[in-house]
Coordinates of C-alpha atoms and ligand atoms in Angstrom, one line a residue:
M1 CA 22.2 -10.9 0.0
L2 CA 24.0 -13.5 -2.2
P3 CA 24.5 -12.8 -5.8
P4 CA 22.4 -15.2 -8.4
S5 CA 25.5 -17.3 -9.3
H6 CA 26.7 -17.8 -5.8
A7 CA 23.2 -18.9 -4.3
K8 CA 23.1 -21.7 -7.3
N9 CA 26.6 -23.1 -6.1
I10 CA 25.8 -23.6 -2.4
R11 CA 22.4 -25.2 -3.2
I12 CA 24.1 -28.5 -3.5
E13 CA 25.4 -27.9 0.1
I14 CA 21.8 -28.7 1.4
Q15 CA 21.5 -31.7 0.0
S16 CA 21.4 -34.5 2.5
D17 CA 24.4 -35.1 4.1
L18 CA 25.5 -38.1 6.3
K19 CA 26.2 -35.7 9.2
T20 CA 22.8 -34.2 9.1
E21 CA 21.2 -37.7 8.5
R22 CA 23.2 -39.4 11.6
K23 CA 21.8 -36.3 13.8
V24 CA 18.1 -37.1 12.9
E25 CA 18.3 -40.7 13.5
A26 CA 19.8 -40.2 16.8
L27 CA 17.1 -37.9 17.7
L28 CA 14.3 -39.5 16.3
A29 CA 15.3 -43.0 18.3
K30 CA 15.0 -41.2 21.6
M31 CA 11.6 -39.7 20.9
T32 CA 8.0 -40.9 22.4
L33 CA 5.1 -41.4 20.2
E34 CA 3.5 -38.3 21.7
E35 CA 6.7 -36.3 20.9
K36 CA 6.6 -37.5 17.4
I37 CA 2.9 -36.5 17.0
G38 CA 3.8 -33.0 18.6
Q39 CA 6.3 -32.4 15.9
M40 CA 3.8 -33.2 13.0
T41 CA 1.6 -30.5 14.7
Q42 CA 1.5 -26.9 13.2
V43 CA -0.8 -24.3 15.2
R44 CA -1.1 -20.5 15.2
H45 CA 0.3 -18.4 17.9
F46 CA -3.2 -17.4 19.1
D47 CA -6.6 -18.7 19.2
D48 CA -5.5 -22.7 19.0
I49 CA -3.2 -22.6 22.0
Q50 CA -2.1 -21.9 25.4
D51 CA 1.6 -20.8 25.3
S52 CA 2.2 -23.9 27.5
D53 CA 1.0 -26.3 24.5
I54 CA 4.2 -25.6 23.0
S55 CA 5.8 -27.9 25.7
S56 CA 3.0 -30.0 26.7
K57 CA 2.3 -30.9 23.2
Y58 CA 5.3 -30.8 22.0
I59 CA 4.6 -28.5 18.8
G60 CA 6.7 -28.6 16.0
S61 CA 5.5 -25.4 14.0
V62 CA 4.2 -22.3 14.7
I63 CA 2.4 -20.1 12.0
H64 CA 1.3 -16.3 11.8
T65 CA -2.0 -15.9 9.7
E66 CA -4.9 -13.6 9.9
G67 CA -5.3 -12.6 13.4
P68 CA -3.9 -10.7 16.3
I69 CA -0.2 -9.7 15.2
P70 CA 2.7 -10.6 17.4
G71 CA 3.6 -7.0 18.1
H72 CA 3.9 -3.3 17.0
N73 CA 7.5 -3.5 15.4
A74 CA 9.6 -6.1 14.5
A75 CA 11.5 -6.2 17.8
E76 CA 8.3 -7.3 19.4
W77 CA 7.5 -9.7 16.7
Q78 CA 10.6 -11.5 17.1
A79 CA 10.2 -11.5 21.1
R80 CA 7.0 -13.2 20.8
F81 CA 8.6 -15.9 18.7
T82 CA 11.6 -16.1 20.7
E83 CA 9.3 -16.6 23.8
L84 CA 7.7 -19.5 22.3
Q85 CA 10.7 -20.9 20.9
E86 CA 12.5 -20.8 24.8
I87 CA 9.5 -23.0 25.7
A88 CA 9.8 -25.5 23.1
L89 CA 13.8 -25.7 23.9
S90 CA 12.8 -26.3 27.5
T91 CA 11.2 -29.6 26.7
R92 CA 13.0 -33.1 27.4
L93 CA 14.4 -33.0 23.7
G94 CA 14.5 -29.3 23.1
I95 CA 13.5 -29.6 19.7
P96 CA 13.2 -25.9 18.2
L97 CA 10.3 -24.5 16.1
L98 CA 9.5 -23.9 12.9
F99 CA 8.1 -20.4 12.6
G100 CA 5.6 -20.3 9.2
V101 CA 4.0 -17.4 7.5
D102 CA 2.3 -16.6 3.9
A103 CA 5.0 -14.0 2.8
I104 CA 4.0 -14.4 -1.0
H105 CA 5.0 -11.3 -2.5
G106 CA 7.6 -9.8 0.3
Q107 CA 6.9 -10.0 4.2
N108 CA 3.3 -9.0 3.3
T109 CA 1.7 -9.6 6.9
Y110 CA 4.1 -6.8 8.4
P111 CA 3.5 -3.0 7.9
G112 CA 6.6 -1.5 6.5
A113 CA 7.9 -4.6 4.6
T114 CA 8.8 -4.4 1.1
I115 CA 6.1 -5.5 -0.9
F116 CA 6.9 -7.0 -4.8
P117 CA 4.5 -7.2 -7.4
H118 CA 2.4 -10.5 -6.8
N119 CA 3.9 -13.7 -8.9
I120 CA 2.0 -12.5 -12.0
G121 CA 3.6 -9.7 -12.5
M122 CA 7.1 -11.2 -11.8
G123 CA 6.1 -13.8 -14.6
A124 CA 5.3 -10.8 -16.7
A125 CA 8.8 -9.6 -16.2
G126 CA 9.9 -13.3 -17.0
N127 CA 13.5 -12.0 -15.1
A128 CA 14.8 -15.2 -13.1
D129 CA 17.6 -13.1 -11.5
L130 CA 15.0 -10.7 -10.3
V131 CA 12.6 -13.2 -8.8
E132 CA 15.7 -14.8 -7.1
K133 CA 16.6 -10.9 -5.7
A134 CA 13.2 -10.7 -4.8
A135 CA 12.9 -13.8 -3.0
A136 CA 16.1 -13.2 -1.2
I137 CA 14.9 -10.0 0.3
T138 CA 11.5 -11.6 1.4
A139 CA 13.7 -14.4 3.2
K140 CA 15.7 -11.7 4.8
E141 CA 12.6 -9.5 6.2
A142 CA 10.7 -12.6 7.0
Q143 CA 13.3 -13.5 9.1
A144 CA 13.6 -10.2 10.3
T145 CA 10.2 -10.5 11.8
G146 CA 10.6 -14.0 13.3
F147 CA 10.1 -16.6 10.6
N148 CA 12.0 -19.2 9.2
W149 CA 9.5 -20.8 6.5
V150 CA 7.5 -19.4 4.1
F151 CA 4.5 -20.6 2.2
S152 CA 5.9 -19.6 -1.0
P153 CA 6.1 -19.9 -3.9
C154 CA 2.7 -20.9 -5.6
V155 CA 3.6 -22.7 -8.7
A156 CA 0.3 -23.5 -9.9
I157 CA -0.6 -23.2 -13.7
P158 CA -3.6 -21.3 -13.8
Y159 CA -6.0 -22.4 -16.5
N160 CA -9.4 -20.6 -16.2
E161 CA -9.2 -17.0 -15.1
K162 CA -11.9 -17.1 -13.0
W163 CA -9.8 -18.8 -10.5
G164 CA -9.4 -16.2 -7.6
R165 CA -5.4 -16.9 -7.1
V166 CA -4.1 -16.5 -10.8
Y167 CA -2.3 -13.6 -9.4
E168 CA -0.2 -15.8 -6.8
A169 CA 1.2 -18.0 -9.7
F170 CA 3.7 -16.8 -12.3
S171 CA 2.3 -17.8 -15.8
E172 CA 0.0 -20.2 -17.8
S173 CA 3.2 -21.0 -19.2
T174 CA 4.7 -24.4 -17.6
A175 CA 8.1 -23.6 -19.2
L176 CA 8.1 -19.9 -17.7
T177 CA 6.5 -21.0 -14.4
T178 CA 9.5 -23.7 -14.1
K179 CA 12.2 -21.4 -14.8
L180 CA 10.9 -18.8 -11.9
T181 CA 10.3 -21.6 -9.4
R182 CA 13.9 -22.7 -9.6
A183 CA 14.7 -18.6 -9.0
S184 CA 12.4 -18.3 -6.0
V185 CA 13.4 -21.3 -4.3
I186 CA 17.3 -20.8 -4.5
G187 CA 16.5 -17.0 -3.7
H188 CA 14.5 -17.9 -0.6
Q189 CA 16.6 -20.9 0.6
G190 CA 20.1 -19.8 -0.4
N191 CA 22.2 -21.6 2.0
L192 CA 19.5 -22.6 4.3
S193 CA 21.7 -22.5 7.5
N194 CA 22.3 -18.9 6.6
K195 CA 20.3 -16.4 9.1
G196 CA 18.8 -14.3 6.2
T197 CA 17.2 -17.2 4.4
V198 CA 14.4 -19.3 5.3
M199 CA 12.8 -22.8 4.0
A200 CA 10.5 -22.4 0.9
T201 CA 7.3 -24.1 0.0
V202 CA 6.0 -24.9 -3.5
K203 CA 2.1 -25.1 -3.5
H204 CA -0.4 -26.4 -3.9
F205 CA 0.5 -29.8 -4.9
I206 CA -0.9 -30.3 -7.5
G207 CA -3.7 -29.0 -9.8
D208 CA -4.8 -26.1 -8.0
G209 CA -5.0 -23.9 -10.9
A210 CA -6.5 -26.5 -13.2
T211 CA -9.9 -27.0 -11.6
E212 CA -13.0 -26.7 -13.7
Y213 CA -14.2 -23.3 -14.3
G214 CA -11.6 -22.2 -12.1
I215 CA -13.2 -23.0 -8.8
E216 CA -10.6 -23.1 -5.6
G217 CA -10.9 -26.4 -4.3
G218 CA -12.7 -28.0 -7.1
E219 CA -12.4 -30.5 -9.7
T220 CA -9.4 -31.1 -11.9
T221 CA -9.9 -33.2 -14.8
L222 CA -6.9 -33.2 -16.9
T223 CA -5.4 -36.5 -18.0
P224 CA -2.5 -38.1 -16.2
E225 CA -0.3 -37.0 -19.1
Q226 CA -1.7 -33.7 -19.0
V227 CA -0.8 -33.2 -15.3
A228 CA 2.5 -34.8 -16.1
E229 CA 3.3 -32.5 -19.0
R230 CA 1.8 -29.2 -17.9
L231 CA 1.6 -29.1 -13.9
L232 CA 4.5 -31.3 -12.9
P233 CA 7.6 -29.7 -13.9
P234 CA 7.6 -26.7 -11.5
Y235 CA 7.7 -29.2 -8.7
E236 CA 10.5 -31.4 -10.3
E237 CA 12.4 -28.3 -10.7
A238 CA 12.0 -27.4 -7.0
V239 CA 13.0 -30.5 -5.7
R240 CA 16.0 -30.5 -7.8
S241 CA 16.6 -27.1 -5.9
G242 CA 16.3 -28.5 -2.9
V243 CA 12.8 -27.1 -1.9
G244 CA 12.3 -27.9 1.9
S245 CA 8.4 -28.1 1.7
V246 CA 5.4 -28.9 -0.3
M247 CA 2.0 -27.9 0.4
T248 CA -1.0 -30.4 -0.6
S249 CA -3.8 -28.7 -2.5
F250 CA -7.7 -28.3 -2.1
N251 CA -8.7 -29.5 -5.5
I252 CA -9.9 -33.1 -6.4
L253 CA -7.7 -34.9 -9.0
D254 CA -8.9 -38.4 -10.2
G255 CA -11.8 -38.1 -7.7
I256 CA -9.2 -38.0 -4.7
P257 CA -8.9 -35.1 -2.8
M258 CA -5.1 -34.2 -3.2
H259 CA -4.6 -34.3 0.5
A260 CA -5.7 -38.1 0.6
H261 CA -3.7 -38.8 -2.8
K262 CA -1.1 -41.1 -1.8
A263 CA -0.2 -42.2 -5.2
L264 CA 0.9 -38.7 -6.2
I265 CA 2.2 -37.5 -2.6
T266 CA 4.0 -40.5 -1.6
G267 CA 4.4 -42.7 -5.0
L268 CA 5.4 -39.7 -7.3
L269 CA 6.7 -36.8 -5.2
K270 CA 8.6 -38.6 -2.2
N271 CA 9.2 -41.9 -4.0
T272 CA 9.7 -41.3 -7.9
L273 CA 11.0 -37.2 -7.4
N274 CA 13.0 -38.4 -4.4
F275 CA 11.4 -35.1 -2.5
D276 CA 13.4 -35.4 0.9
G277 CA 11.7 -32.4 2.8
I278 CA 8.1 -31.8 4.6
V279 CA 4.4 -32.3 3.0
V280 CA 2.6 -29.9 4.7
S281 CA -1.0 -29.7 4.8
D282 CA -3.2 -26.7 3.9
W283 CA -5.6 -25.0 6.4
K284 CA -7.7 -27.6 8.3
G285 CA -6.8 -30.4 5.9
Y286 CA -6.8 -33.2 8.5
S287 CA -10.4 -32.8 9.5
K288 CA -11.5 -31.5 5.9
Y289 CA -9.9 -34.9 3.8
G290 CA -10.1 -37.8 5.8
E291 CA -8.0 -37.4 9.0
N292 CA -5.6 -40.4 9.2
E293 CA -5.9 -40.8 5.6
I294 CA -4.0 -37.8 4.9
V295 CA -1.1 -38.8 6.9
N296 CA -1.2 -42.6 5.4
A297 CA -1.3 -40.5 1.9
G298 CA 2.1 -38.9 2.9
V299 CA 1.2 -35.6 4.5
D300 CA 4.0 -35.0 7.3
M301 CA 3.1 -31.9 9.1
I302 CA -0.8 -31.0 9.8
M303 CA -1.9 -27.5 9.9
A304 CA -4.0 -28.2 12.9
V305 CA -6.1 -24.8 13.1
D306 CA -9.6 -23.7 13.9
G307 CA -10.1 -26.4 16.5
D308 CA -8.2 -29.5 14.6
L309 CA -5.4 -29.6 17.3
D310 CA -6.6 -31.9 20.1
H311 CA -8.8 -34.2 17.6
F312 CA -5.7 -34.5 15.5
R313 CA -3.3 -35.6 18.3
E314 CA -6.0 -38.0 19.9
V315 CA -7.1 -39.6 16.7
L316 CA -3.6 -40.0 15.2
F317 CA -2.3 -41.2 18.5
E318 CA -4.9 -43.9 18.6
G319 CA -4.5 -44.7 14.8
V320 CA -1.1 -45.8 15.6
K321 CA -1.7 -47.8 18.6
S322 CA -4.4 -49.7 16.5
E323 CA -1.8 -49.7 13.6
E324 CA -4.3 -47.9 11.1
V325 CA -0.9 -45.7 10.9
S326 CA 2.1 -47.4 10.7
M327 CA 5.0 -46.4 13.1
D328 CA 7.1 -46.4 9.8
R329 CA 4.8 -43.5 8.3
I330 CA 5.3 -41.7 11.6
D331 CA 9.0 -42.0 11.4
D332 CA 9.0 -41.0 8.0
A333 CA 7.0 -37.9 8.7
V334 CA 9.3 -37.0 11.9
R335 CA 12.8 -37.7 9.9
R336 CA 11.6 -35.0 7.4
I337 CA 11.0 -32.5 9.8
L338 CA 13.9 -32.7 12.0
R339 CA 16.1 -33.0 8.7
Q340 CA 14.7 -29.4 7.6
K341 CA 15.1 -28.2 11.1
F342 CA 18.9 -29.4 11.1
R343 CA 19.4 -28.1 7.5
L344 CA 17.9 -24.6 8.9
G345 CA 20.5 -24.7 11.6
L346 CA 17.7 -24.2 14.0
F347 CA 19.4 -26.6 16.8
E348 CA 22.5 -24.3 16.8
Y349 CA 20.6 -20.9 15.9
P350 CA 17.0 -21.3 17.1
F351 CA 16.3 -17.5 17.6
P352 CA 15.8 -14.7 14.9
D353 CA 18.9 -12.3 14.1
S354 CA 18.2 -9.0 15.6
T355 CA 20.6 -7.3 13.2
L356 CA 18.4 -8.0 10.5
I357 CA 15.5 -5.7 11.8
E358 CA 17.1 -2.6 9.9
C359 CA 16.6 -4.1 6.6
I360 CA 13.0 -4.4 6.3
G361 CA 11.6 -1.8 3.8
C362 CA 15.1 -0.4 3.2
D363 CA 15.8 1.7 0.2
N364 CA 18.0 -1.2 -1.6
H365 CA 15.1 -3.6 -1.0
R366 CA 12.6 -0.9 -2.2
E367 CA 14.7 -0.3 -5.2
V368 CA 14.6 -3.9 -6.3
A369 CA 10.8 -3.8 -5.9
R370 CA 10.3 -0.6 -7.8
Q371 CA 12.6 -2.1 -10.9
A372 CA 10.3 -5.3 -10.6
V373 CA 7.2 -2.7 -11.0
R374 CA 8.8 -1.3 -13.9
E375 CA 9.7 -4.6 -15.5
S376 CA 6.3 -6.1 -14.9
L377 CA 4.2 -3.8 -16.9
V378 CA 2.7 -4.7 -20.2
L379 CA 2.1 -2.3 -23.1
L380 CA -1.0 -3.5 -25.0
K381 CA -1.6 -0.5 -26.7
N382 CA 0.1 2.7 -27.7
N383 CA -1.7 4.7 -30.4
A384 CA 0.3 7.6 -32.1
S385 CA 3.0 6.8 -29.7
I386 CA 1.3 9.0 -26.7
L387 CA 3.5 7.1 -24.5
P388 CA 6.3 8.0 -23.3
L389 CA 4.8 11.2 -21.8
D390 CA 6.5 14.6 -21.7
K391 CA 7.4 15.4 -18.3
K392 CA 6.9 19.0 -19.2
L393 CA 3.1 18.4 -20.2
K394 CA 1.0 21.6 -19.0
R395 CA -1.7 19.4 -17.1
I396 CA -1.8 15.8 -16.4
V397 CA -5.4 14.5 -14.9
V398 CA -4.9 11.2 -12.6
V399 CA -8.2 9.4 -12.7
G400 CA -9.4 6.9 -10.2
E401 CA -9.3 5.5 -6.7
H402 CA -6.6 3.2 -7.6
A403 CA -4.1 6.0 -8.5
D404 CA -4.1 6.7 -4.7
S405 CA -4.0 3.7 -3.0
S406 CA -1.1 1.5 -2.2
G407 CA -3.8 -1.0 -0.9
L408 CA -5.6 -1.3 -4.3
Q409 CA -2.6 -1.7 -6.1
S410 CA -1.1 -4.4 -4.1
G411 CA -4.2 -6.9 -4.0
G412 CA -4.8 -9.6 -1.6
W413 CA -2.3 -11.2 1.2
T414 CA -0.9 -7.7 1.6
I415 CA -1.2 -6.2 5.4
N416 CA -4.6 -8.7 5.6
W417 CA -5.4 -11.9 4.1
Q418 CA -7.9 -10.0 1.9
G419 CA -5.5 -7.1 1.3
T420 CA -6.4 -3.4 2.3
T421 CA -7.7 -0.5 0.3
E422 CA -6.0 2.1 2.2
N423 CA -2.4 3.4 1.7
Y424 CA -0.5 1.5 4.0
L425 CA 3.2 1.9 5.6
G426 CA 6.1 2.6 3.5
A427 CA 4.4 1.9 0.4
S428 CA 4.0 4.7 -2.7
S429 CA 0.9 5.1 -4.8
I430 CA 1.0 5.7 -8.5
I431 CA 0.1 9.4 -8.1
D432 CA 2.9 9.8 -5.8
G433 CA 5.1 8.6 -8.8
I434 CA 3.4 11.0 -11.3
R435 CA 3.6 14.2 -9.2
E436 CA 7.4 13.4 -8.7
A437 CA 8.2 12.9 -12.2
A438 CA 6.0 15.7 -13.8
Y439 CA 7.1 19.2 -14.2
G440 CA 3.6 20.6 -14.8
E441 CA 0.5 20.4 -13.1
V442 CA -1.0 17.2 -11.7
V443 CA -4.6 17.1 -11.0
Y444 CA -6.3 14.3 -9.2
D445 CA -9.7 13.5 -10.3
A446 CA -10.6 10.1 -7.5
G447 CA -14.1 9.9 -9.0
G448 CA -13.8 10.2 -12.5
V449 CA -16.3 12.7 -13.0
D450 CA -14.3 16.6 -13.0
L451 CA -14.1 18.2 -16.2
H452 CA -10.9 18.8 -17.7
P453 CA -11.3 19.1 -21.7
D454 CA -8.3 21.2 -21.7
A455 CA -6.0 18.7 -20.2
D456 CA -3.0 17.3 -22.0
V457 CA -3.6 13.5 -20.9
A458 CA -5.7 11.5 -18.6
I459 CA -4.1 8.9 -16.8
I460 CA -6.8 6.7 -15.6
C461 CA -6.4 4.0 -13.1
V462 CA -8.8 1.1 -13.1
G463 CA -9.1 -2.5 -12.0
E464 CA -10.0 -5.0 -9.5
K465 CA -10.4 -4.5 -5.4
P466 CA -8.2 -6.9 -3.5
Y467 CA -9.0 -10.4 -2.7
A468 CA -7.7 -14.1 -1.5
E469 CA -8.7 -17.4 -2.2
F470 CA -12.3 -18.0 -3.2
F471 CA -13.2 -14.3 -2.6
G472 CA -11.4 -14.1 -5.7
D473 CA -13.7 -16.7 -7.6
V474 CA -15.8 -15.1 -10.0
G475 CA -19.1 -16.5 -9.4
H476 CA -18.5 -17.6 -6.0
E477 CA -21.3 -16.7 -3.7
E478 CA -19.0 -14.6 -1.7
S479 CA -17.1 -13.2 -4.3
D480 CA -18.2 -9.9 -6.2
C481 CA -15.3 -10.2 -8.6
Q482 CA -16.0 -10.1 -12.3
L483 CA -14.3 -10.7 -15.7
T484 CA -15.0 -7.0 -17.0
L485 CA -14.1 -3.7 -15.7
T486 CA -17.0 -2.3 -13.4
E487 CA -19.5 0.2 -14.8
E488 CA -18.0 3.1 -12.8
H489 CA -14.6 2.3 -14.1
K490 CA -15.7 1.9 -17.6
N491 CA -17.2 5.7 -17.2
Y492 CA -14.2 7.0 -15.7
I493 CA -12.7 6.2 -19.4
E494 CA -15.5 7.3 -21.3
H495 CA -15.7 10.6 -19.3
Y496 CA -12.5 11.6 -20.5
V497 CA -12.6 10.1 -24.0
A498 CA -16.0 12.2 -24.6
Q499 CA -14.1 15.2 -23.4
G500 CA -11.6 14.5 -26.2
V501 CA -8.8 14.2 -23.8
P502 CA -5.9 11.7 -24.8
T503 CA -6.4 8.9 -22.4
V504 CA -3.9 6.5 -20.9
V505 CA -5.6 3.6 -19.1
V506 CA -3.5 1.9 -16.3
L507 CA -5.3 -1.8 -15.3
L508 CA -4.4 -3.0 -12.0
S509 CA -5.7 -6.7 -11.8
G510 CA -4.9 -10.0 -10.5
R511 CA -5.5 -11.5 -13.8
P512 CA -6.4 -10.6 -17.6
L513 CA -10.0 -9.0 -17.6
V514 CA -12.3 -8.4 -20.5
V515 CA -11.5 -4.6 -21.5
T516 CA -11.8 -5.3 -25.5
E517 CA -14.2 -2.2 -25.6
E518 CA -11.9 -0.1 -23.4
L519 CA -9.3 -0.9 -25.2
K520 CA -10.7 0.5 -28.5
K521 CA -11.4 3.8 -26.6
A522 CA -8.2 4.4 -25.0
D523 CA -5.1 5.8 -26.7
A524 CA -2.9 3.5 -24.5
F525 CA -3.5 0.6 -22.3
I526 CA -1.1 -1.0 -19.7
A527 CA -1.4 -4.1 -17.7
A528 CA -0.1 -3.1 -14.6
W529 CA -1.1 -6.5 -12.4
L530 CA -0.8 -5.8 -8.7
P531 CA 2.9 -4.1 -8.4
G532 CA 2.8 -4.0 -4.6
S533 CA 4.6 -1.4 -2.5
E534 CA 6.7 0.6 -5.2
G535 CA 3.7 2.2 -6.9
K536 CA 6.5 4.9 -8.3
G537 CA 7.9 2.3 -10.6
I538 CA 4.7 2.9 -13.1
A539 CA 6.0 6.7 -13.6
D540 CA 9.4 5.6 -14.6
V541 CA 8.1 4.0 -17.6
L542 CA 5.3 6.2 -18.2
F543 CA 7.8 9.2 -18.7
G544 CA 10.0 7.2 -20.7
D545 CA 12.8 6.9 -17.8
Y546 CA 12.8 3.1 -18.7
N547 CA 11.3 1.4 -21.7
F548 CA 8.5 -1.6 -21.3
T549 CA 9.6 -4.8 -21.4
G550 CA 6.9 -6.9 -19.7
K551 CA 5.3 -9.8 -21.9
L552 CA 2.0 -11.3 -21.2
P553 CA 2.6 -14.2 -19.0
H554 CA -1.2 -15.2 -19.9
S555 CA -3.3 -15.2 -23.1
W556 CA -5.8 -12.3 -23.1
P557 CA -9.5 -13.0 -23.5
E558 CA -11.4 -11.2 -25.9
S559 CA -15.1 -12.0 -24.5
E560 CA -16.9 -13.4 -21.7
S561 CA -18.2 -15.9 -24.1
D562 CA -14.3 -17.4 -23.9
Y563 CA -15.1 -18.4 -20.6
E564 CA -17.8 -20.8 -21.7
H565 CA -15.0 -23.7 -22.0
V566 CA -14.5 -25.3 -18.4
Y567 CA -11.1 -24.2 -18.7
G568 CA -11.6 -20.6 -20.1
P569 CA -9.5 -18.8 -22.9
N570 CA -6.0 -20.2 -21.9
F571 CA -3.4 -20.7 -24.5
W572 CA -4.0 -24.4 -24.2
Q573 CA -7.0 -24.6 -25.9
K574 CA -6.0 -22.9 -29.1
S575 CA -9.4 -21.9 -29.6
P576 CA -11.3 -19.4 -29.0
T577 CA -8.1 -17.2 -30.2
P578 CA -6.9 -15.0 -27.6
L579 CA -7.1 -11.1 -28.2
F580 CA -3.8 -11.1 -27.2
P581 CA -1.5 -14.3 -27.3
I582 CA 0.8 -15.2 -24.3
G583 CA 4.3 -13.2 -24.9
F584 CA 2.7 -10.0 -26.2
G585 CA 3.9 -6.8 -25.1
L586 CA 4.8 -3.5 -27.0
E587 CA 8.1 -1.6 -26.4
Y588 CA 8.7 2.2 -27.1
Q589 CA 10.2 2.4 -30.2
K590 CA 13.8 3.6 -30.3
S591 CA 13.6 7.4 -31.3
Ligands
GLC1 C1 -4.5 -21.0 2.9 C2 -3.9 -21.0 1.5 C3 -2.6 -21.5 1.5 C4 -2.1 -21.0 3.0 C5 -2.6 -21.5 4.1 C6 -1.6 -20.9 5.2 O1 -5.9 -21.8 3.0 O2 -4.7 -21.8 0.5 O3 -1.8 -20.9 0.3 O4 -0.5 -21.0 2.7 O5 -3.8 -21.4 4.0 O6 -2.6 -19.3 5.3

């Protein structure tokens, strides 16, 4: 893992160099139209293809998403992708495959990988070096499981916290997001040809988190000036940092689906910002947003999944023959794809490095993730300095299902697309850490109904169930998410306050929630976001081994009426006044 300073220096080397460009042009000149269209095609390693399609259709990229896992251990995952790579290398020109995965807070599709706090927690930590280290670790564990491309980081500027993907982004602050975007891209990519690094993807271009009412794939109605001032800087910084890929977004901007927005994709991103990497569509973007229109808009690689594969290949082939799509456009797309494959060193080293397997979930990686958990925590209230807790307390009651479930503390995109509610391999829960740190009795009241009036303190863990994408949109027909705690979780707090037990509330959520009443009742209140696999990091701070350093990456709403505005209670609106401003966070007073 390169130290941050070194990684920054070598970024220059991955900029376009003449040697690479000559190789790209020489290879491009040999390619048939069918081979070129094949390179623009990304498929899943199951459902969409027979293995033989990799060669017969000259496929350019394979992705792993929700579905059959490639094997039971990292060696089998590597073997599966090596099998497909060998088929690709057997073609006339032997162009290697890119293997992509949504490793957005660690290699979160692989059981046993190190899982970091989701980006909202990294935003609360605000530590660029830590983001860079986390990205470098994610890259290594992604390579160890056979991938050379991750669809991360999401660099959205979330406006309305009704959006189900707030937690995938760092902050509603453009400046903070821009700073952490740079760190994430450099951490993932380092010296791209190093076997422990991967191509990063900034997403979703542009306006994903700025739709009215936070609707995933909805309408972004910001002015061009607001887009330029508030949403574009992270992309500018990513391009400056040498990012290899940009993913287009589902939302609509200027009345145009972003996948088909030529002015922004080709005009702004490619021509004005000089982005020379791959623009990749999002899921089924081809059939959703106008087919060849998105290719003409500047999309270079098509996520041809869910039945899009042969339709895409046939309709694009016909489009080129009819000159609806120019050969120059095809060549631009393929040039960008080949360029990244050369930069990644895939022509020399197309196969994953088996020596990386031992680093998956190793102690060093987990210690960095545990540090990230500690630094992500934001202290919102600490009445009578009830915190830090004394390790010698006679009886601590820990309350709620979120206290003993690494799945619930990790949120969506963990093991499964929609996350898991169970404990998963290699992870530690919040109560694991409390039990390890406390010298006295630790009692677990999962359902928040037991009677412990003599307890010294009740640590009450409440929050959201895991969700991803539109399943997290508050108000979506397929979402049961809400802006407040559930009645059950409110009752956990009430039950212990009624017993006269001092209460410390730990909130596990992918976004700020309306908890104004619960804040009044609790003696201490911590925003813990979605900490990932290292739940023990929370006890490190609860018992004072470390101080709080986290600061709110979002303004915090006071009431549900704050969400009446199309863009919700974010700090851009100035009114309504948030309960806590962005940047708020208490610390232990030095005794
Ligand atoms: C999803 C998401 C995107 C993800 C892609 C591949 O729909 O919008 O963030 O990278 O599909 O899973």
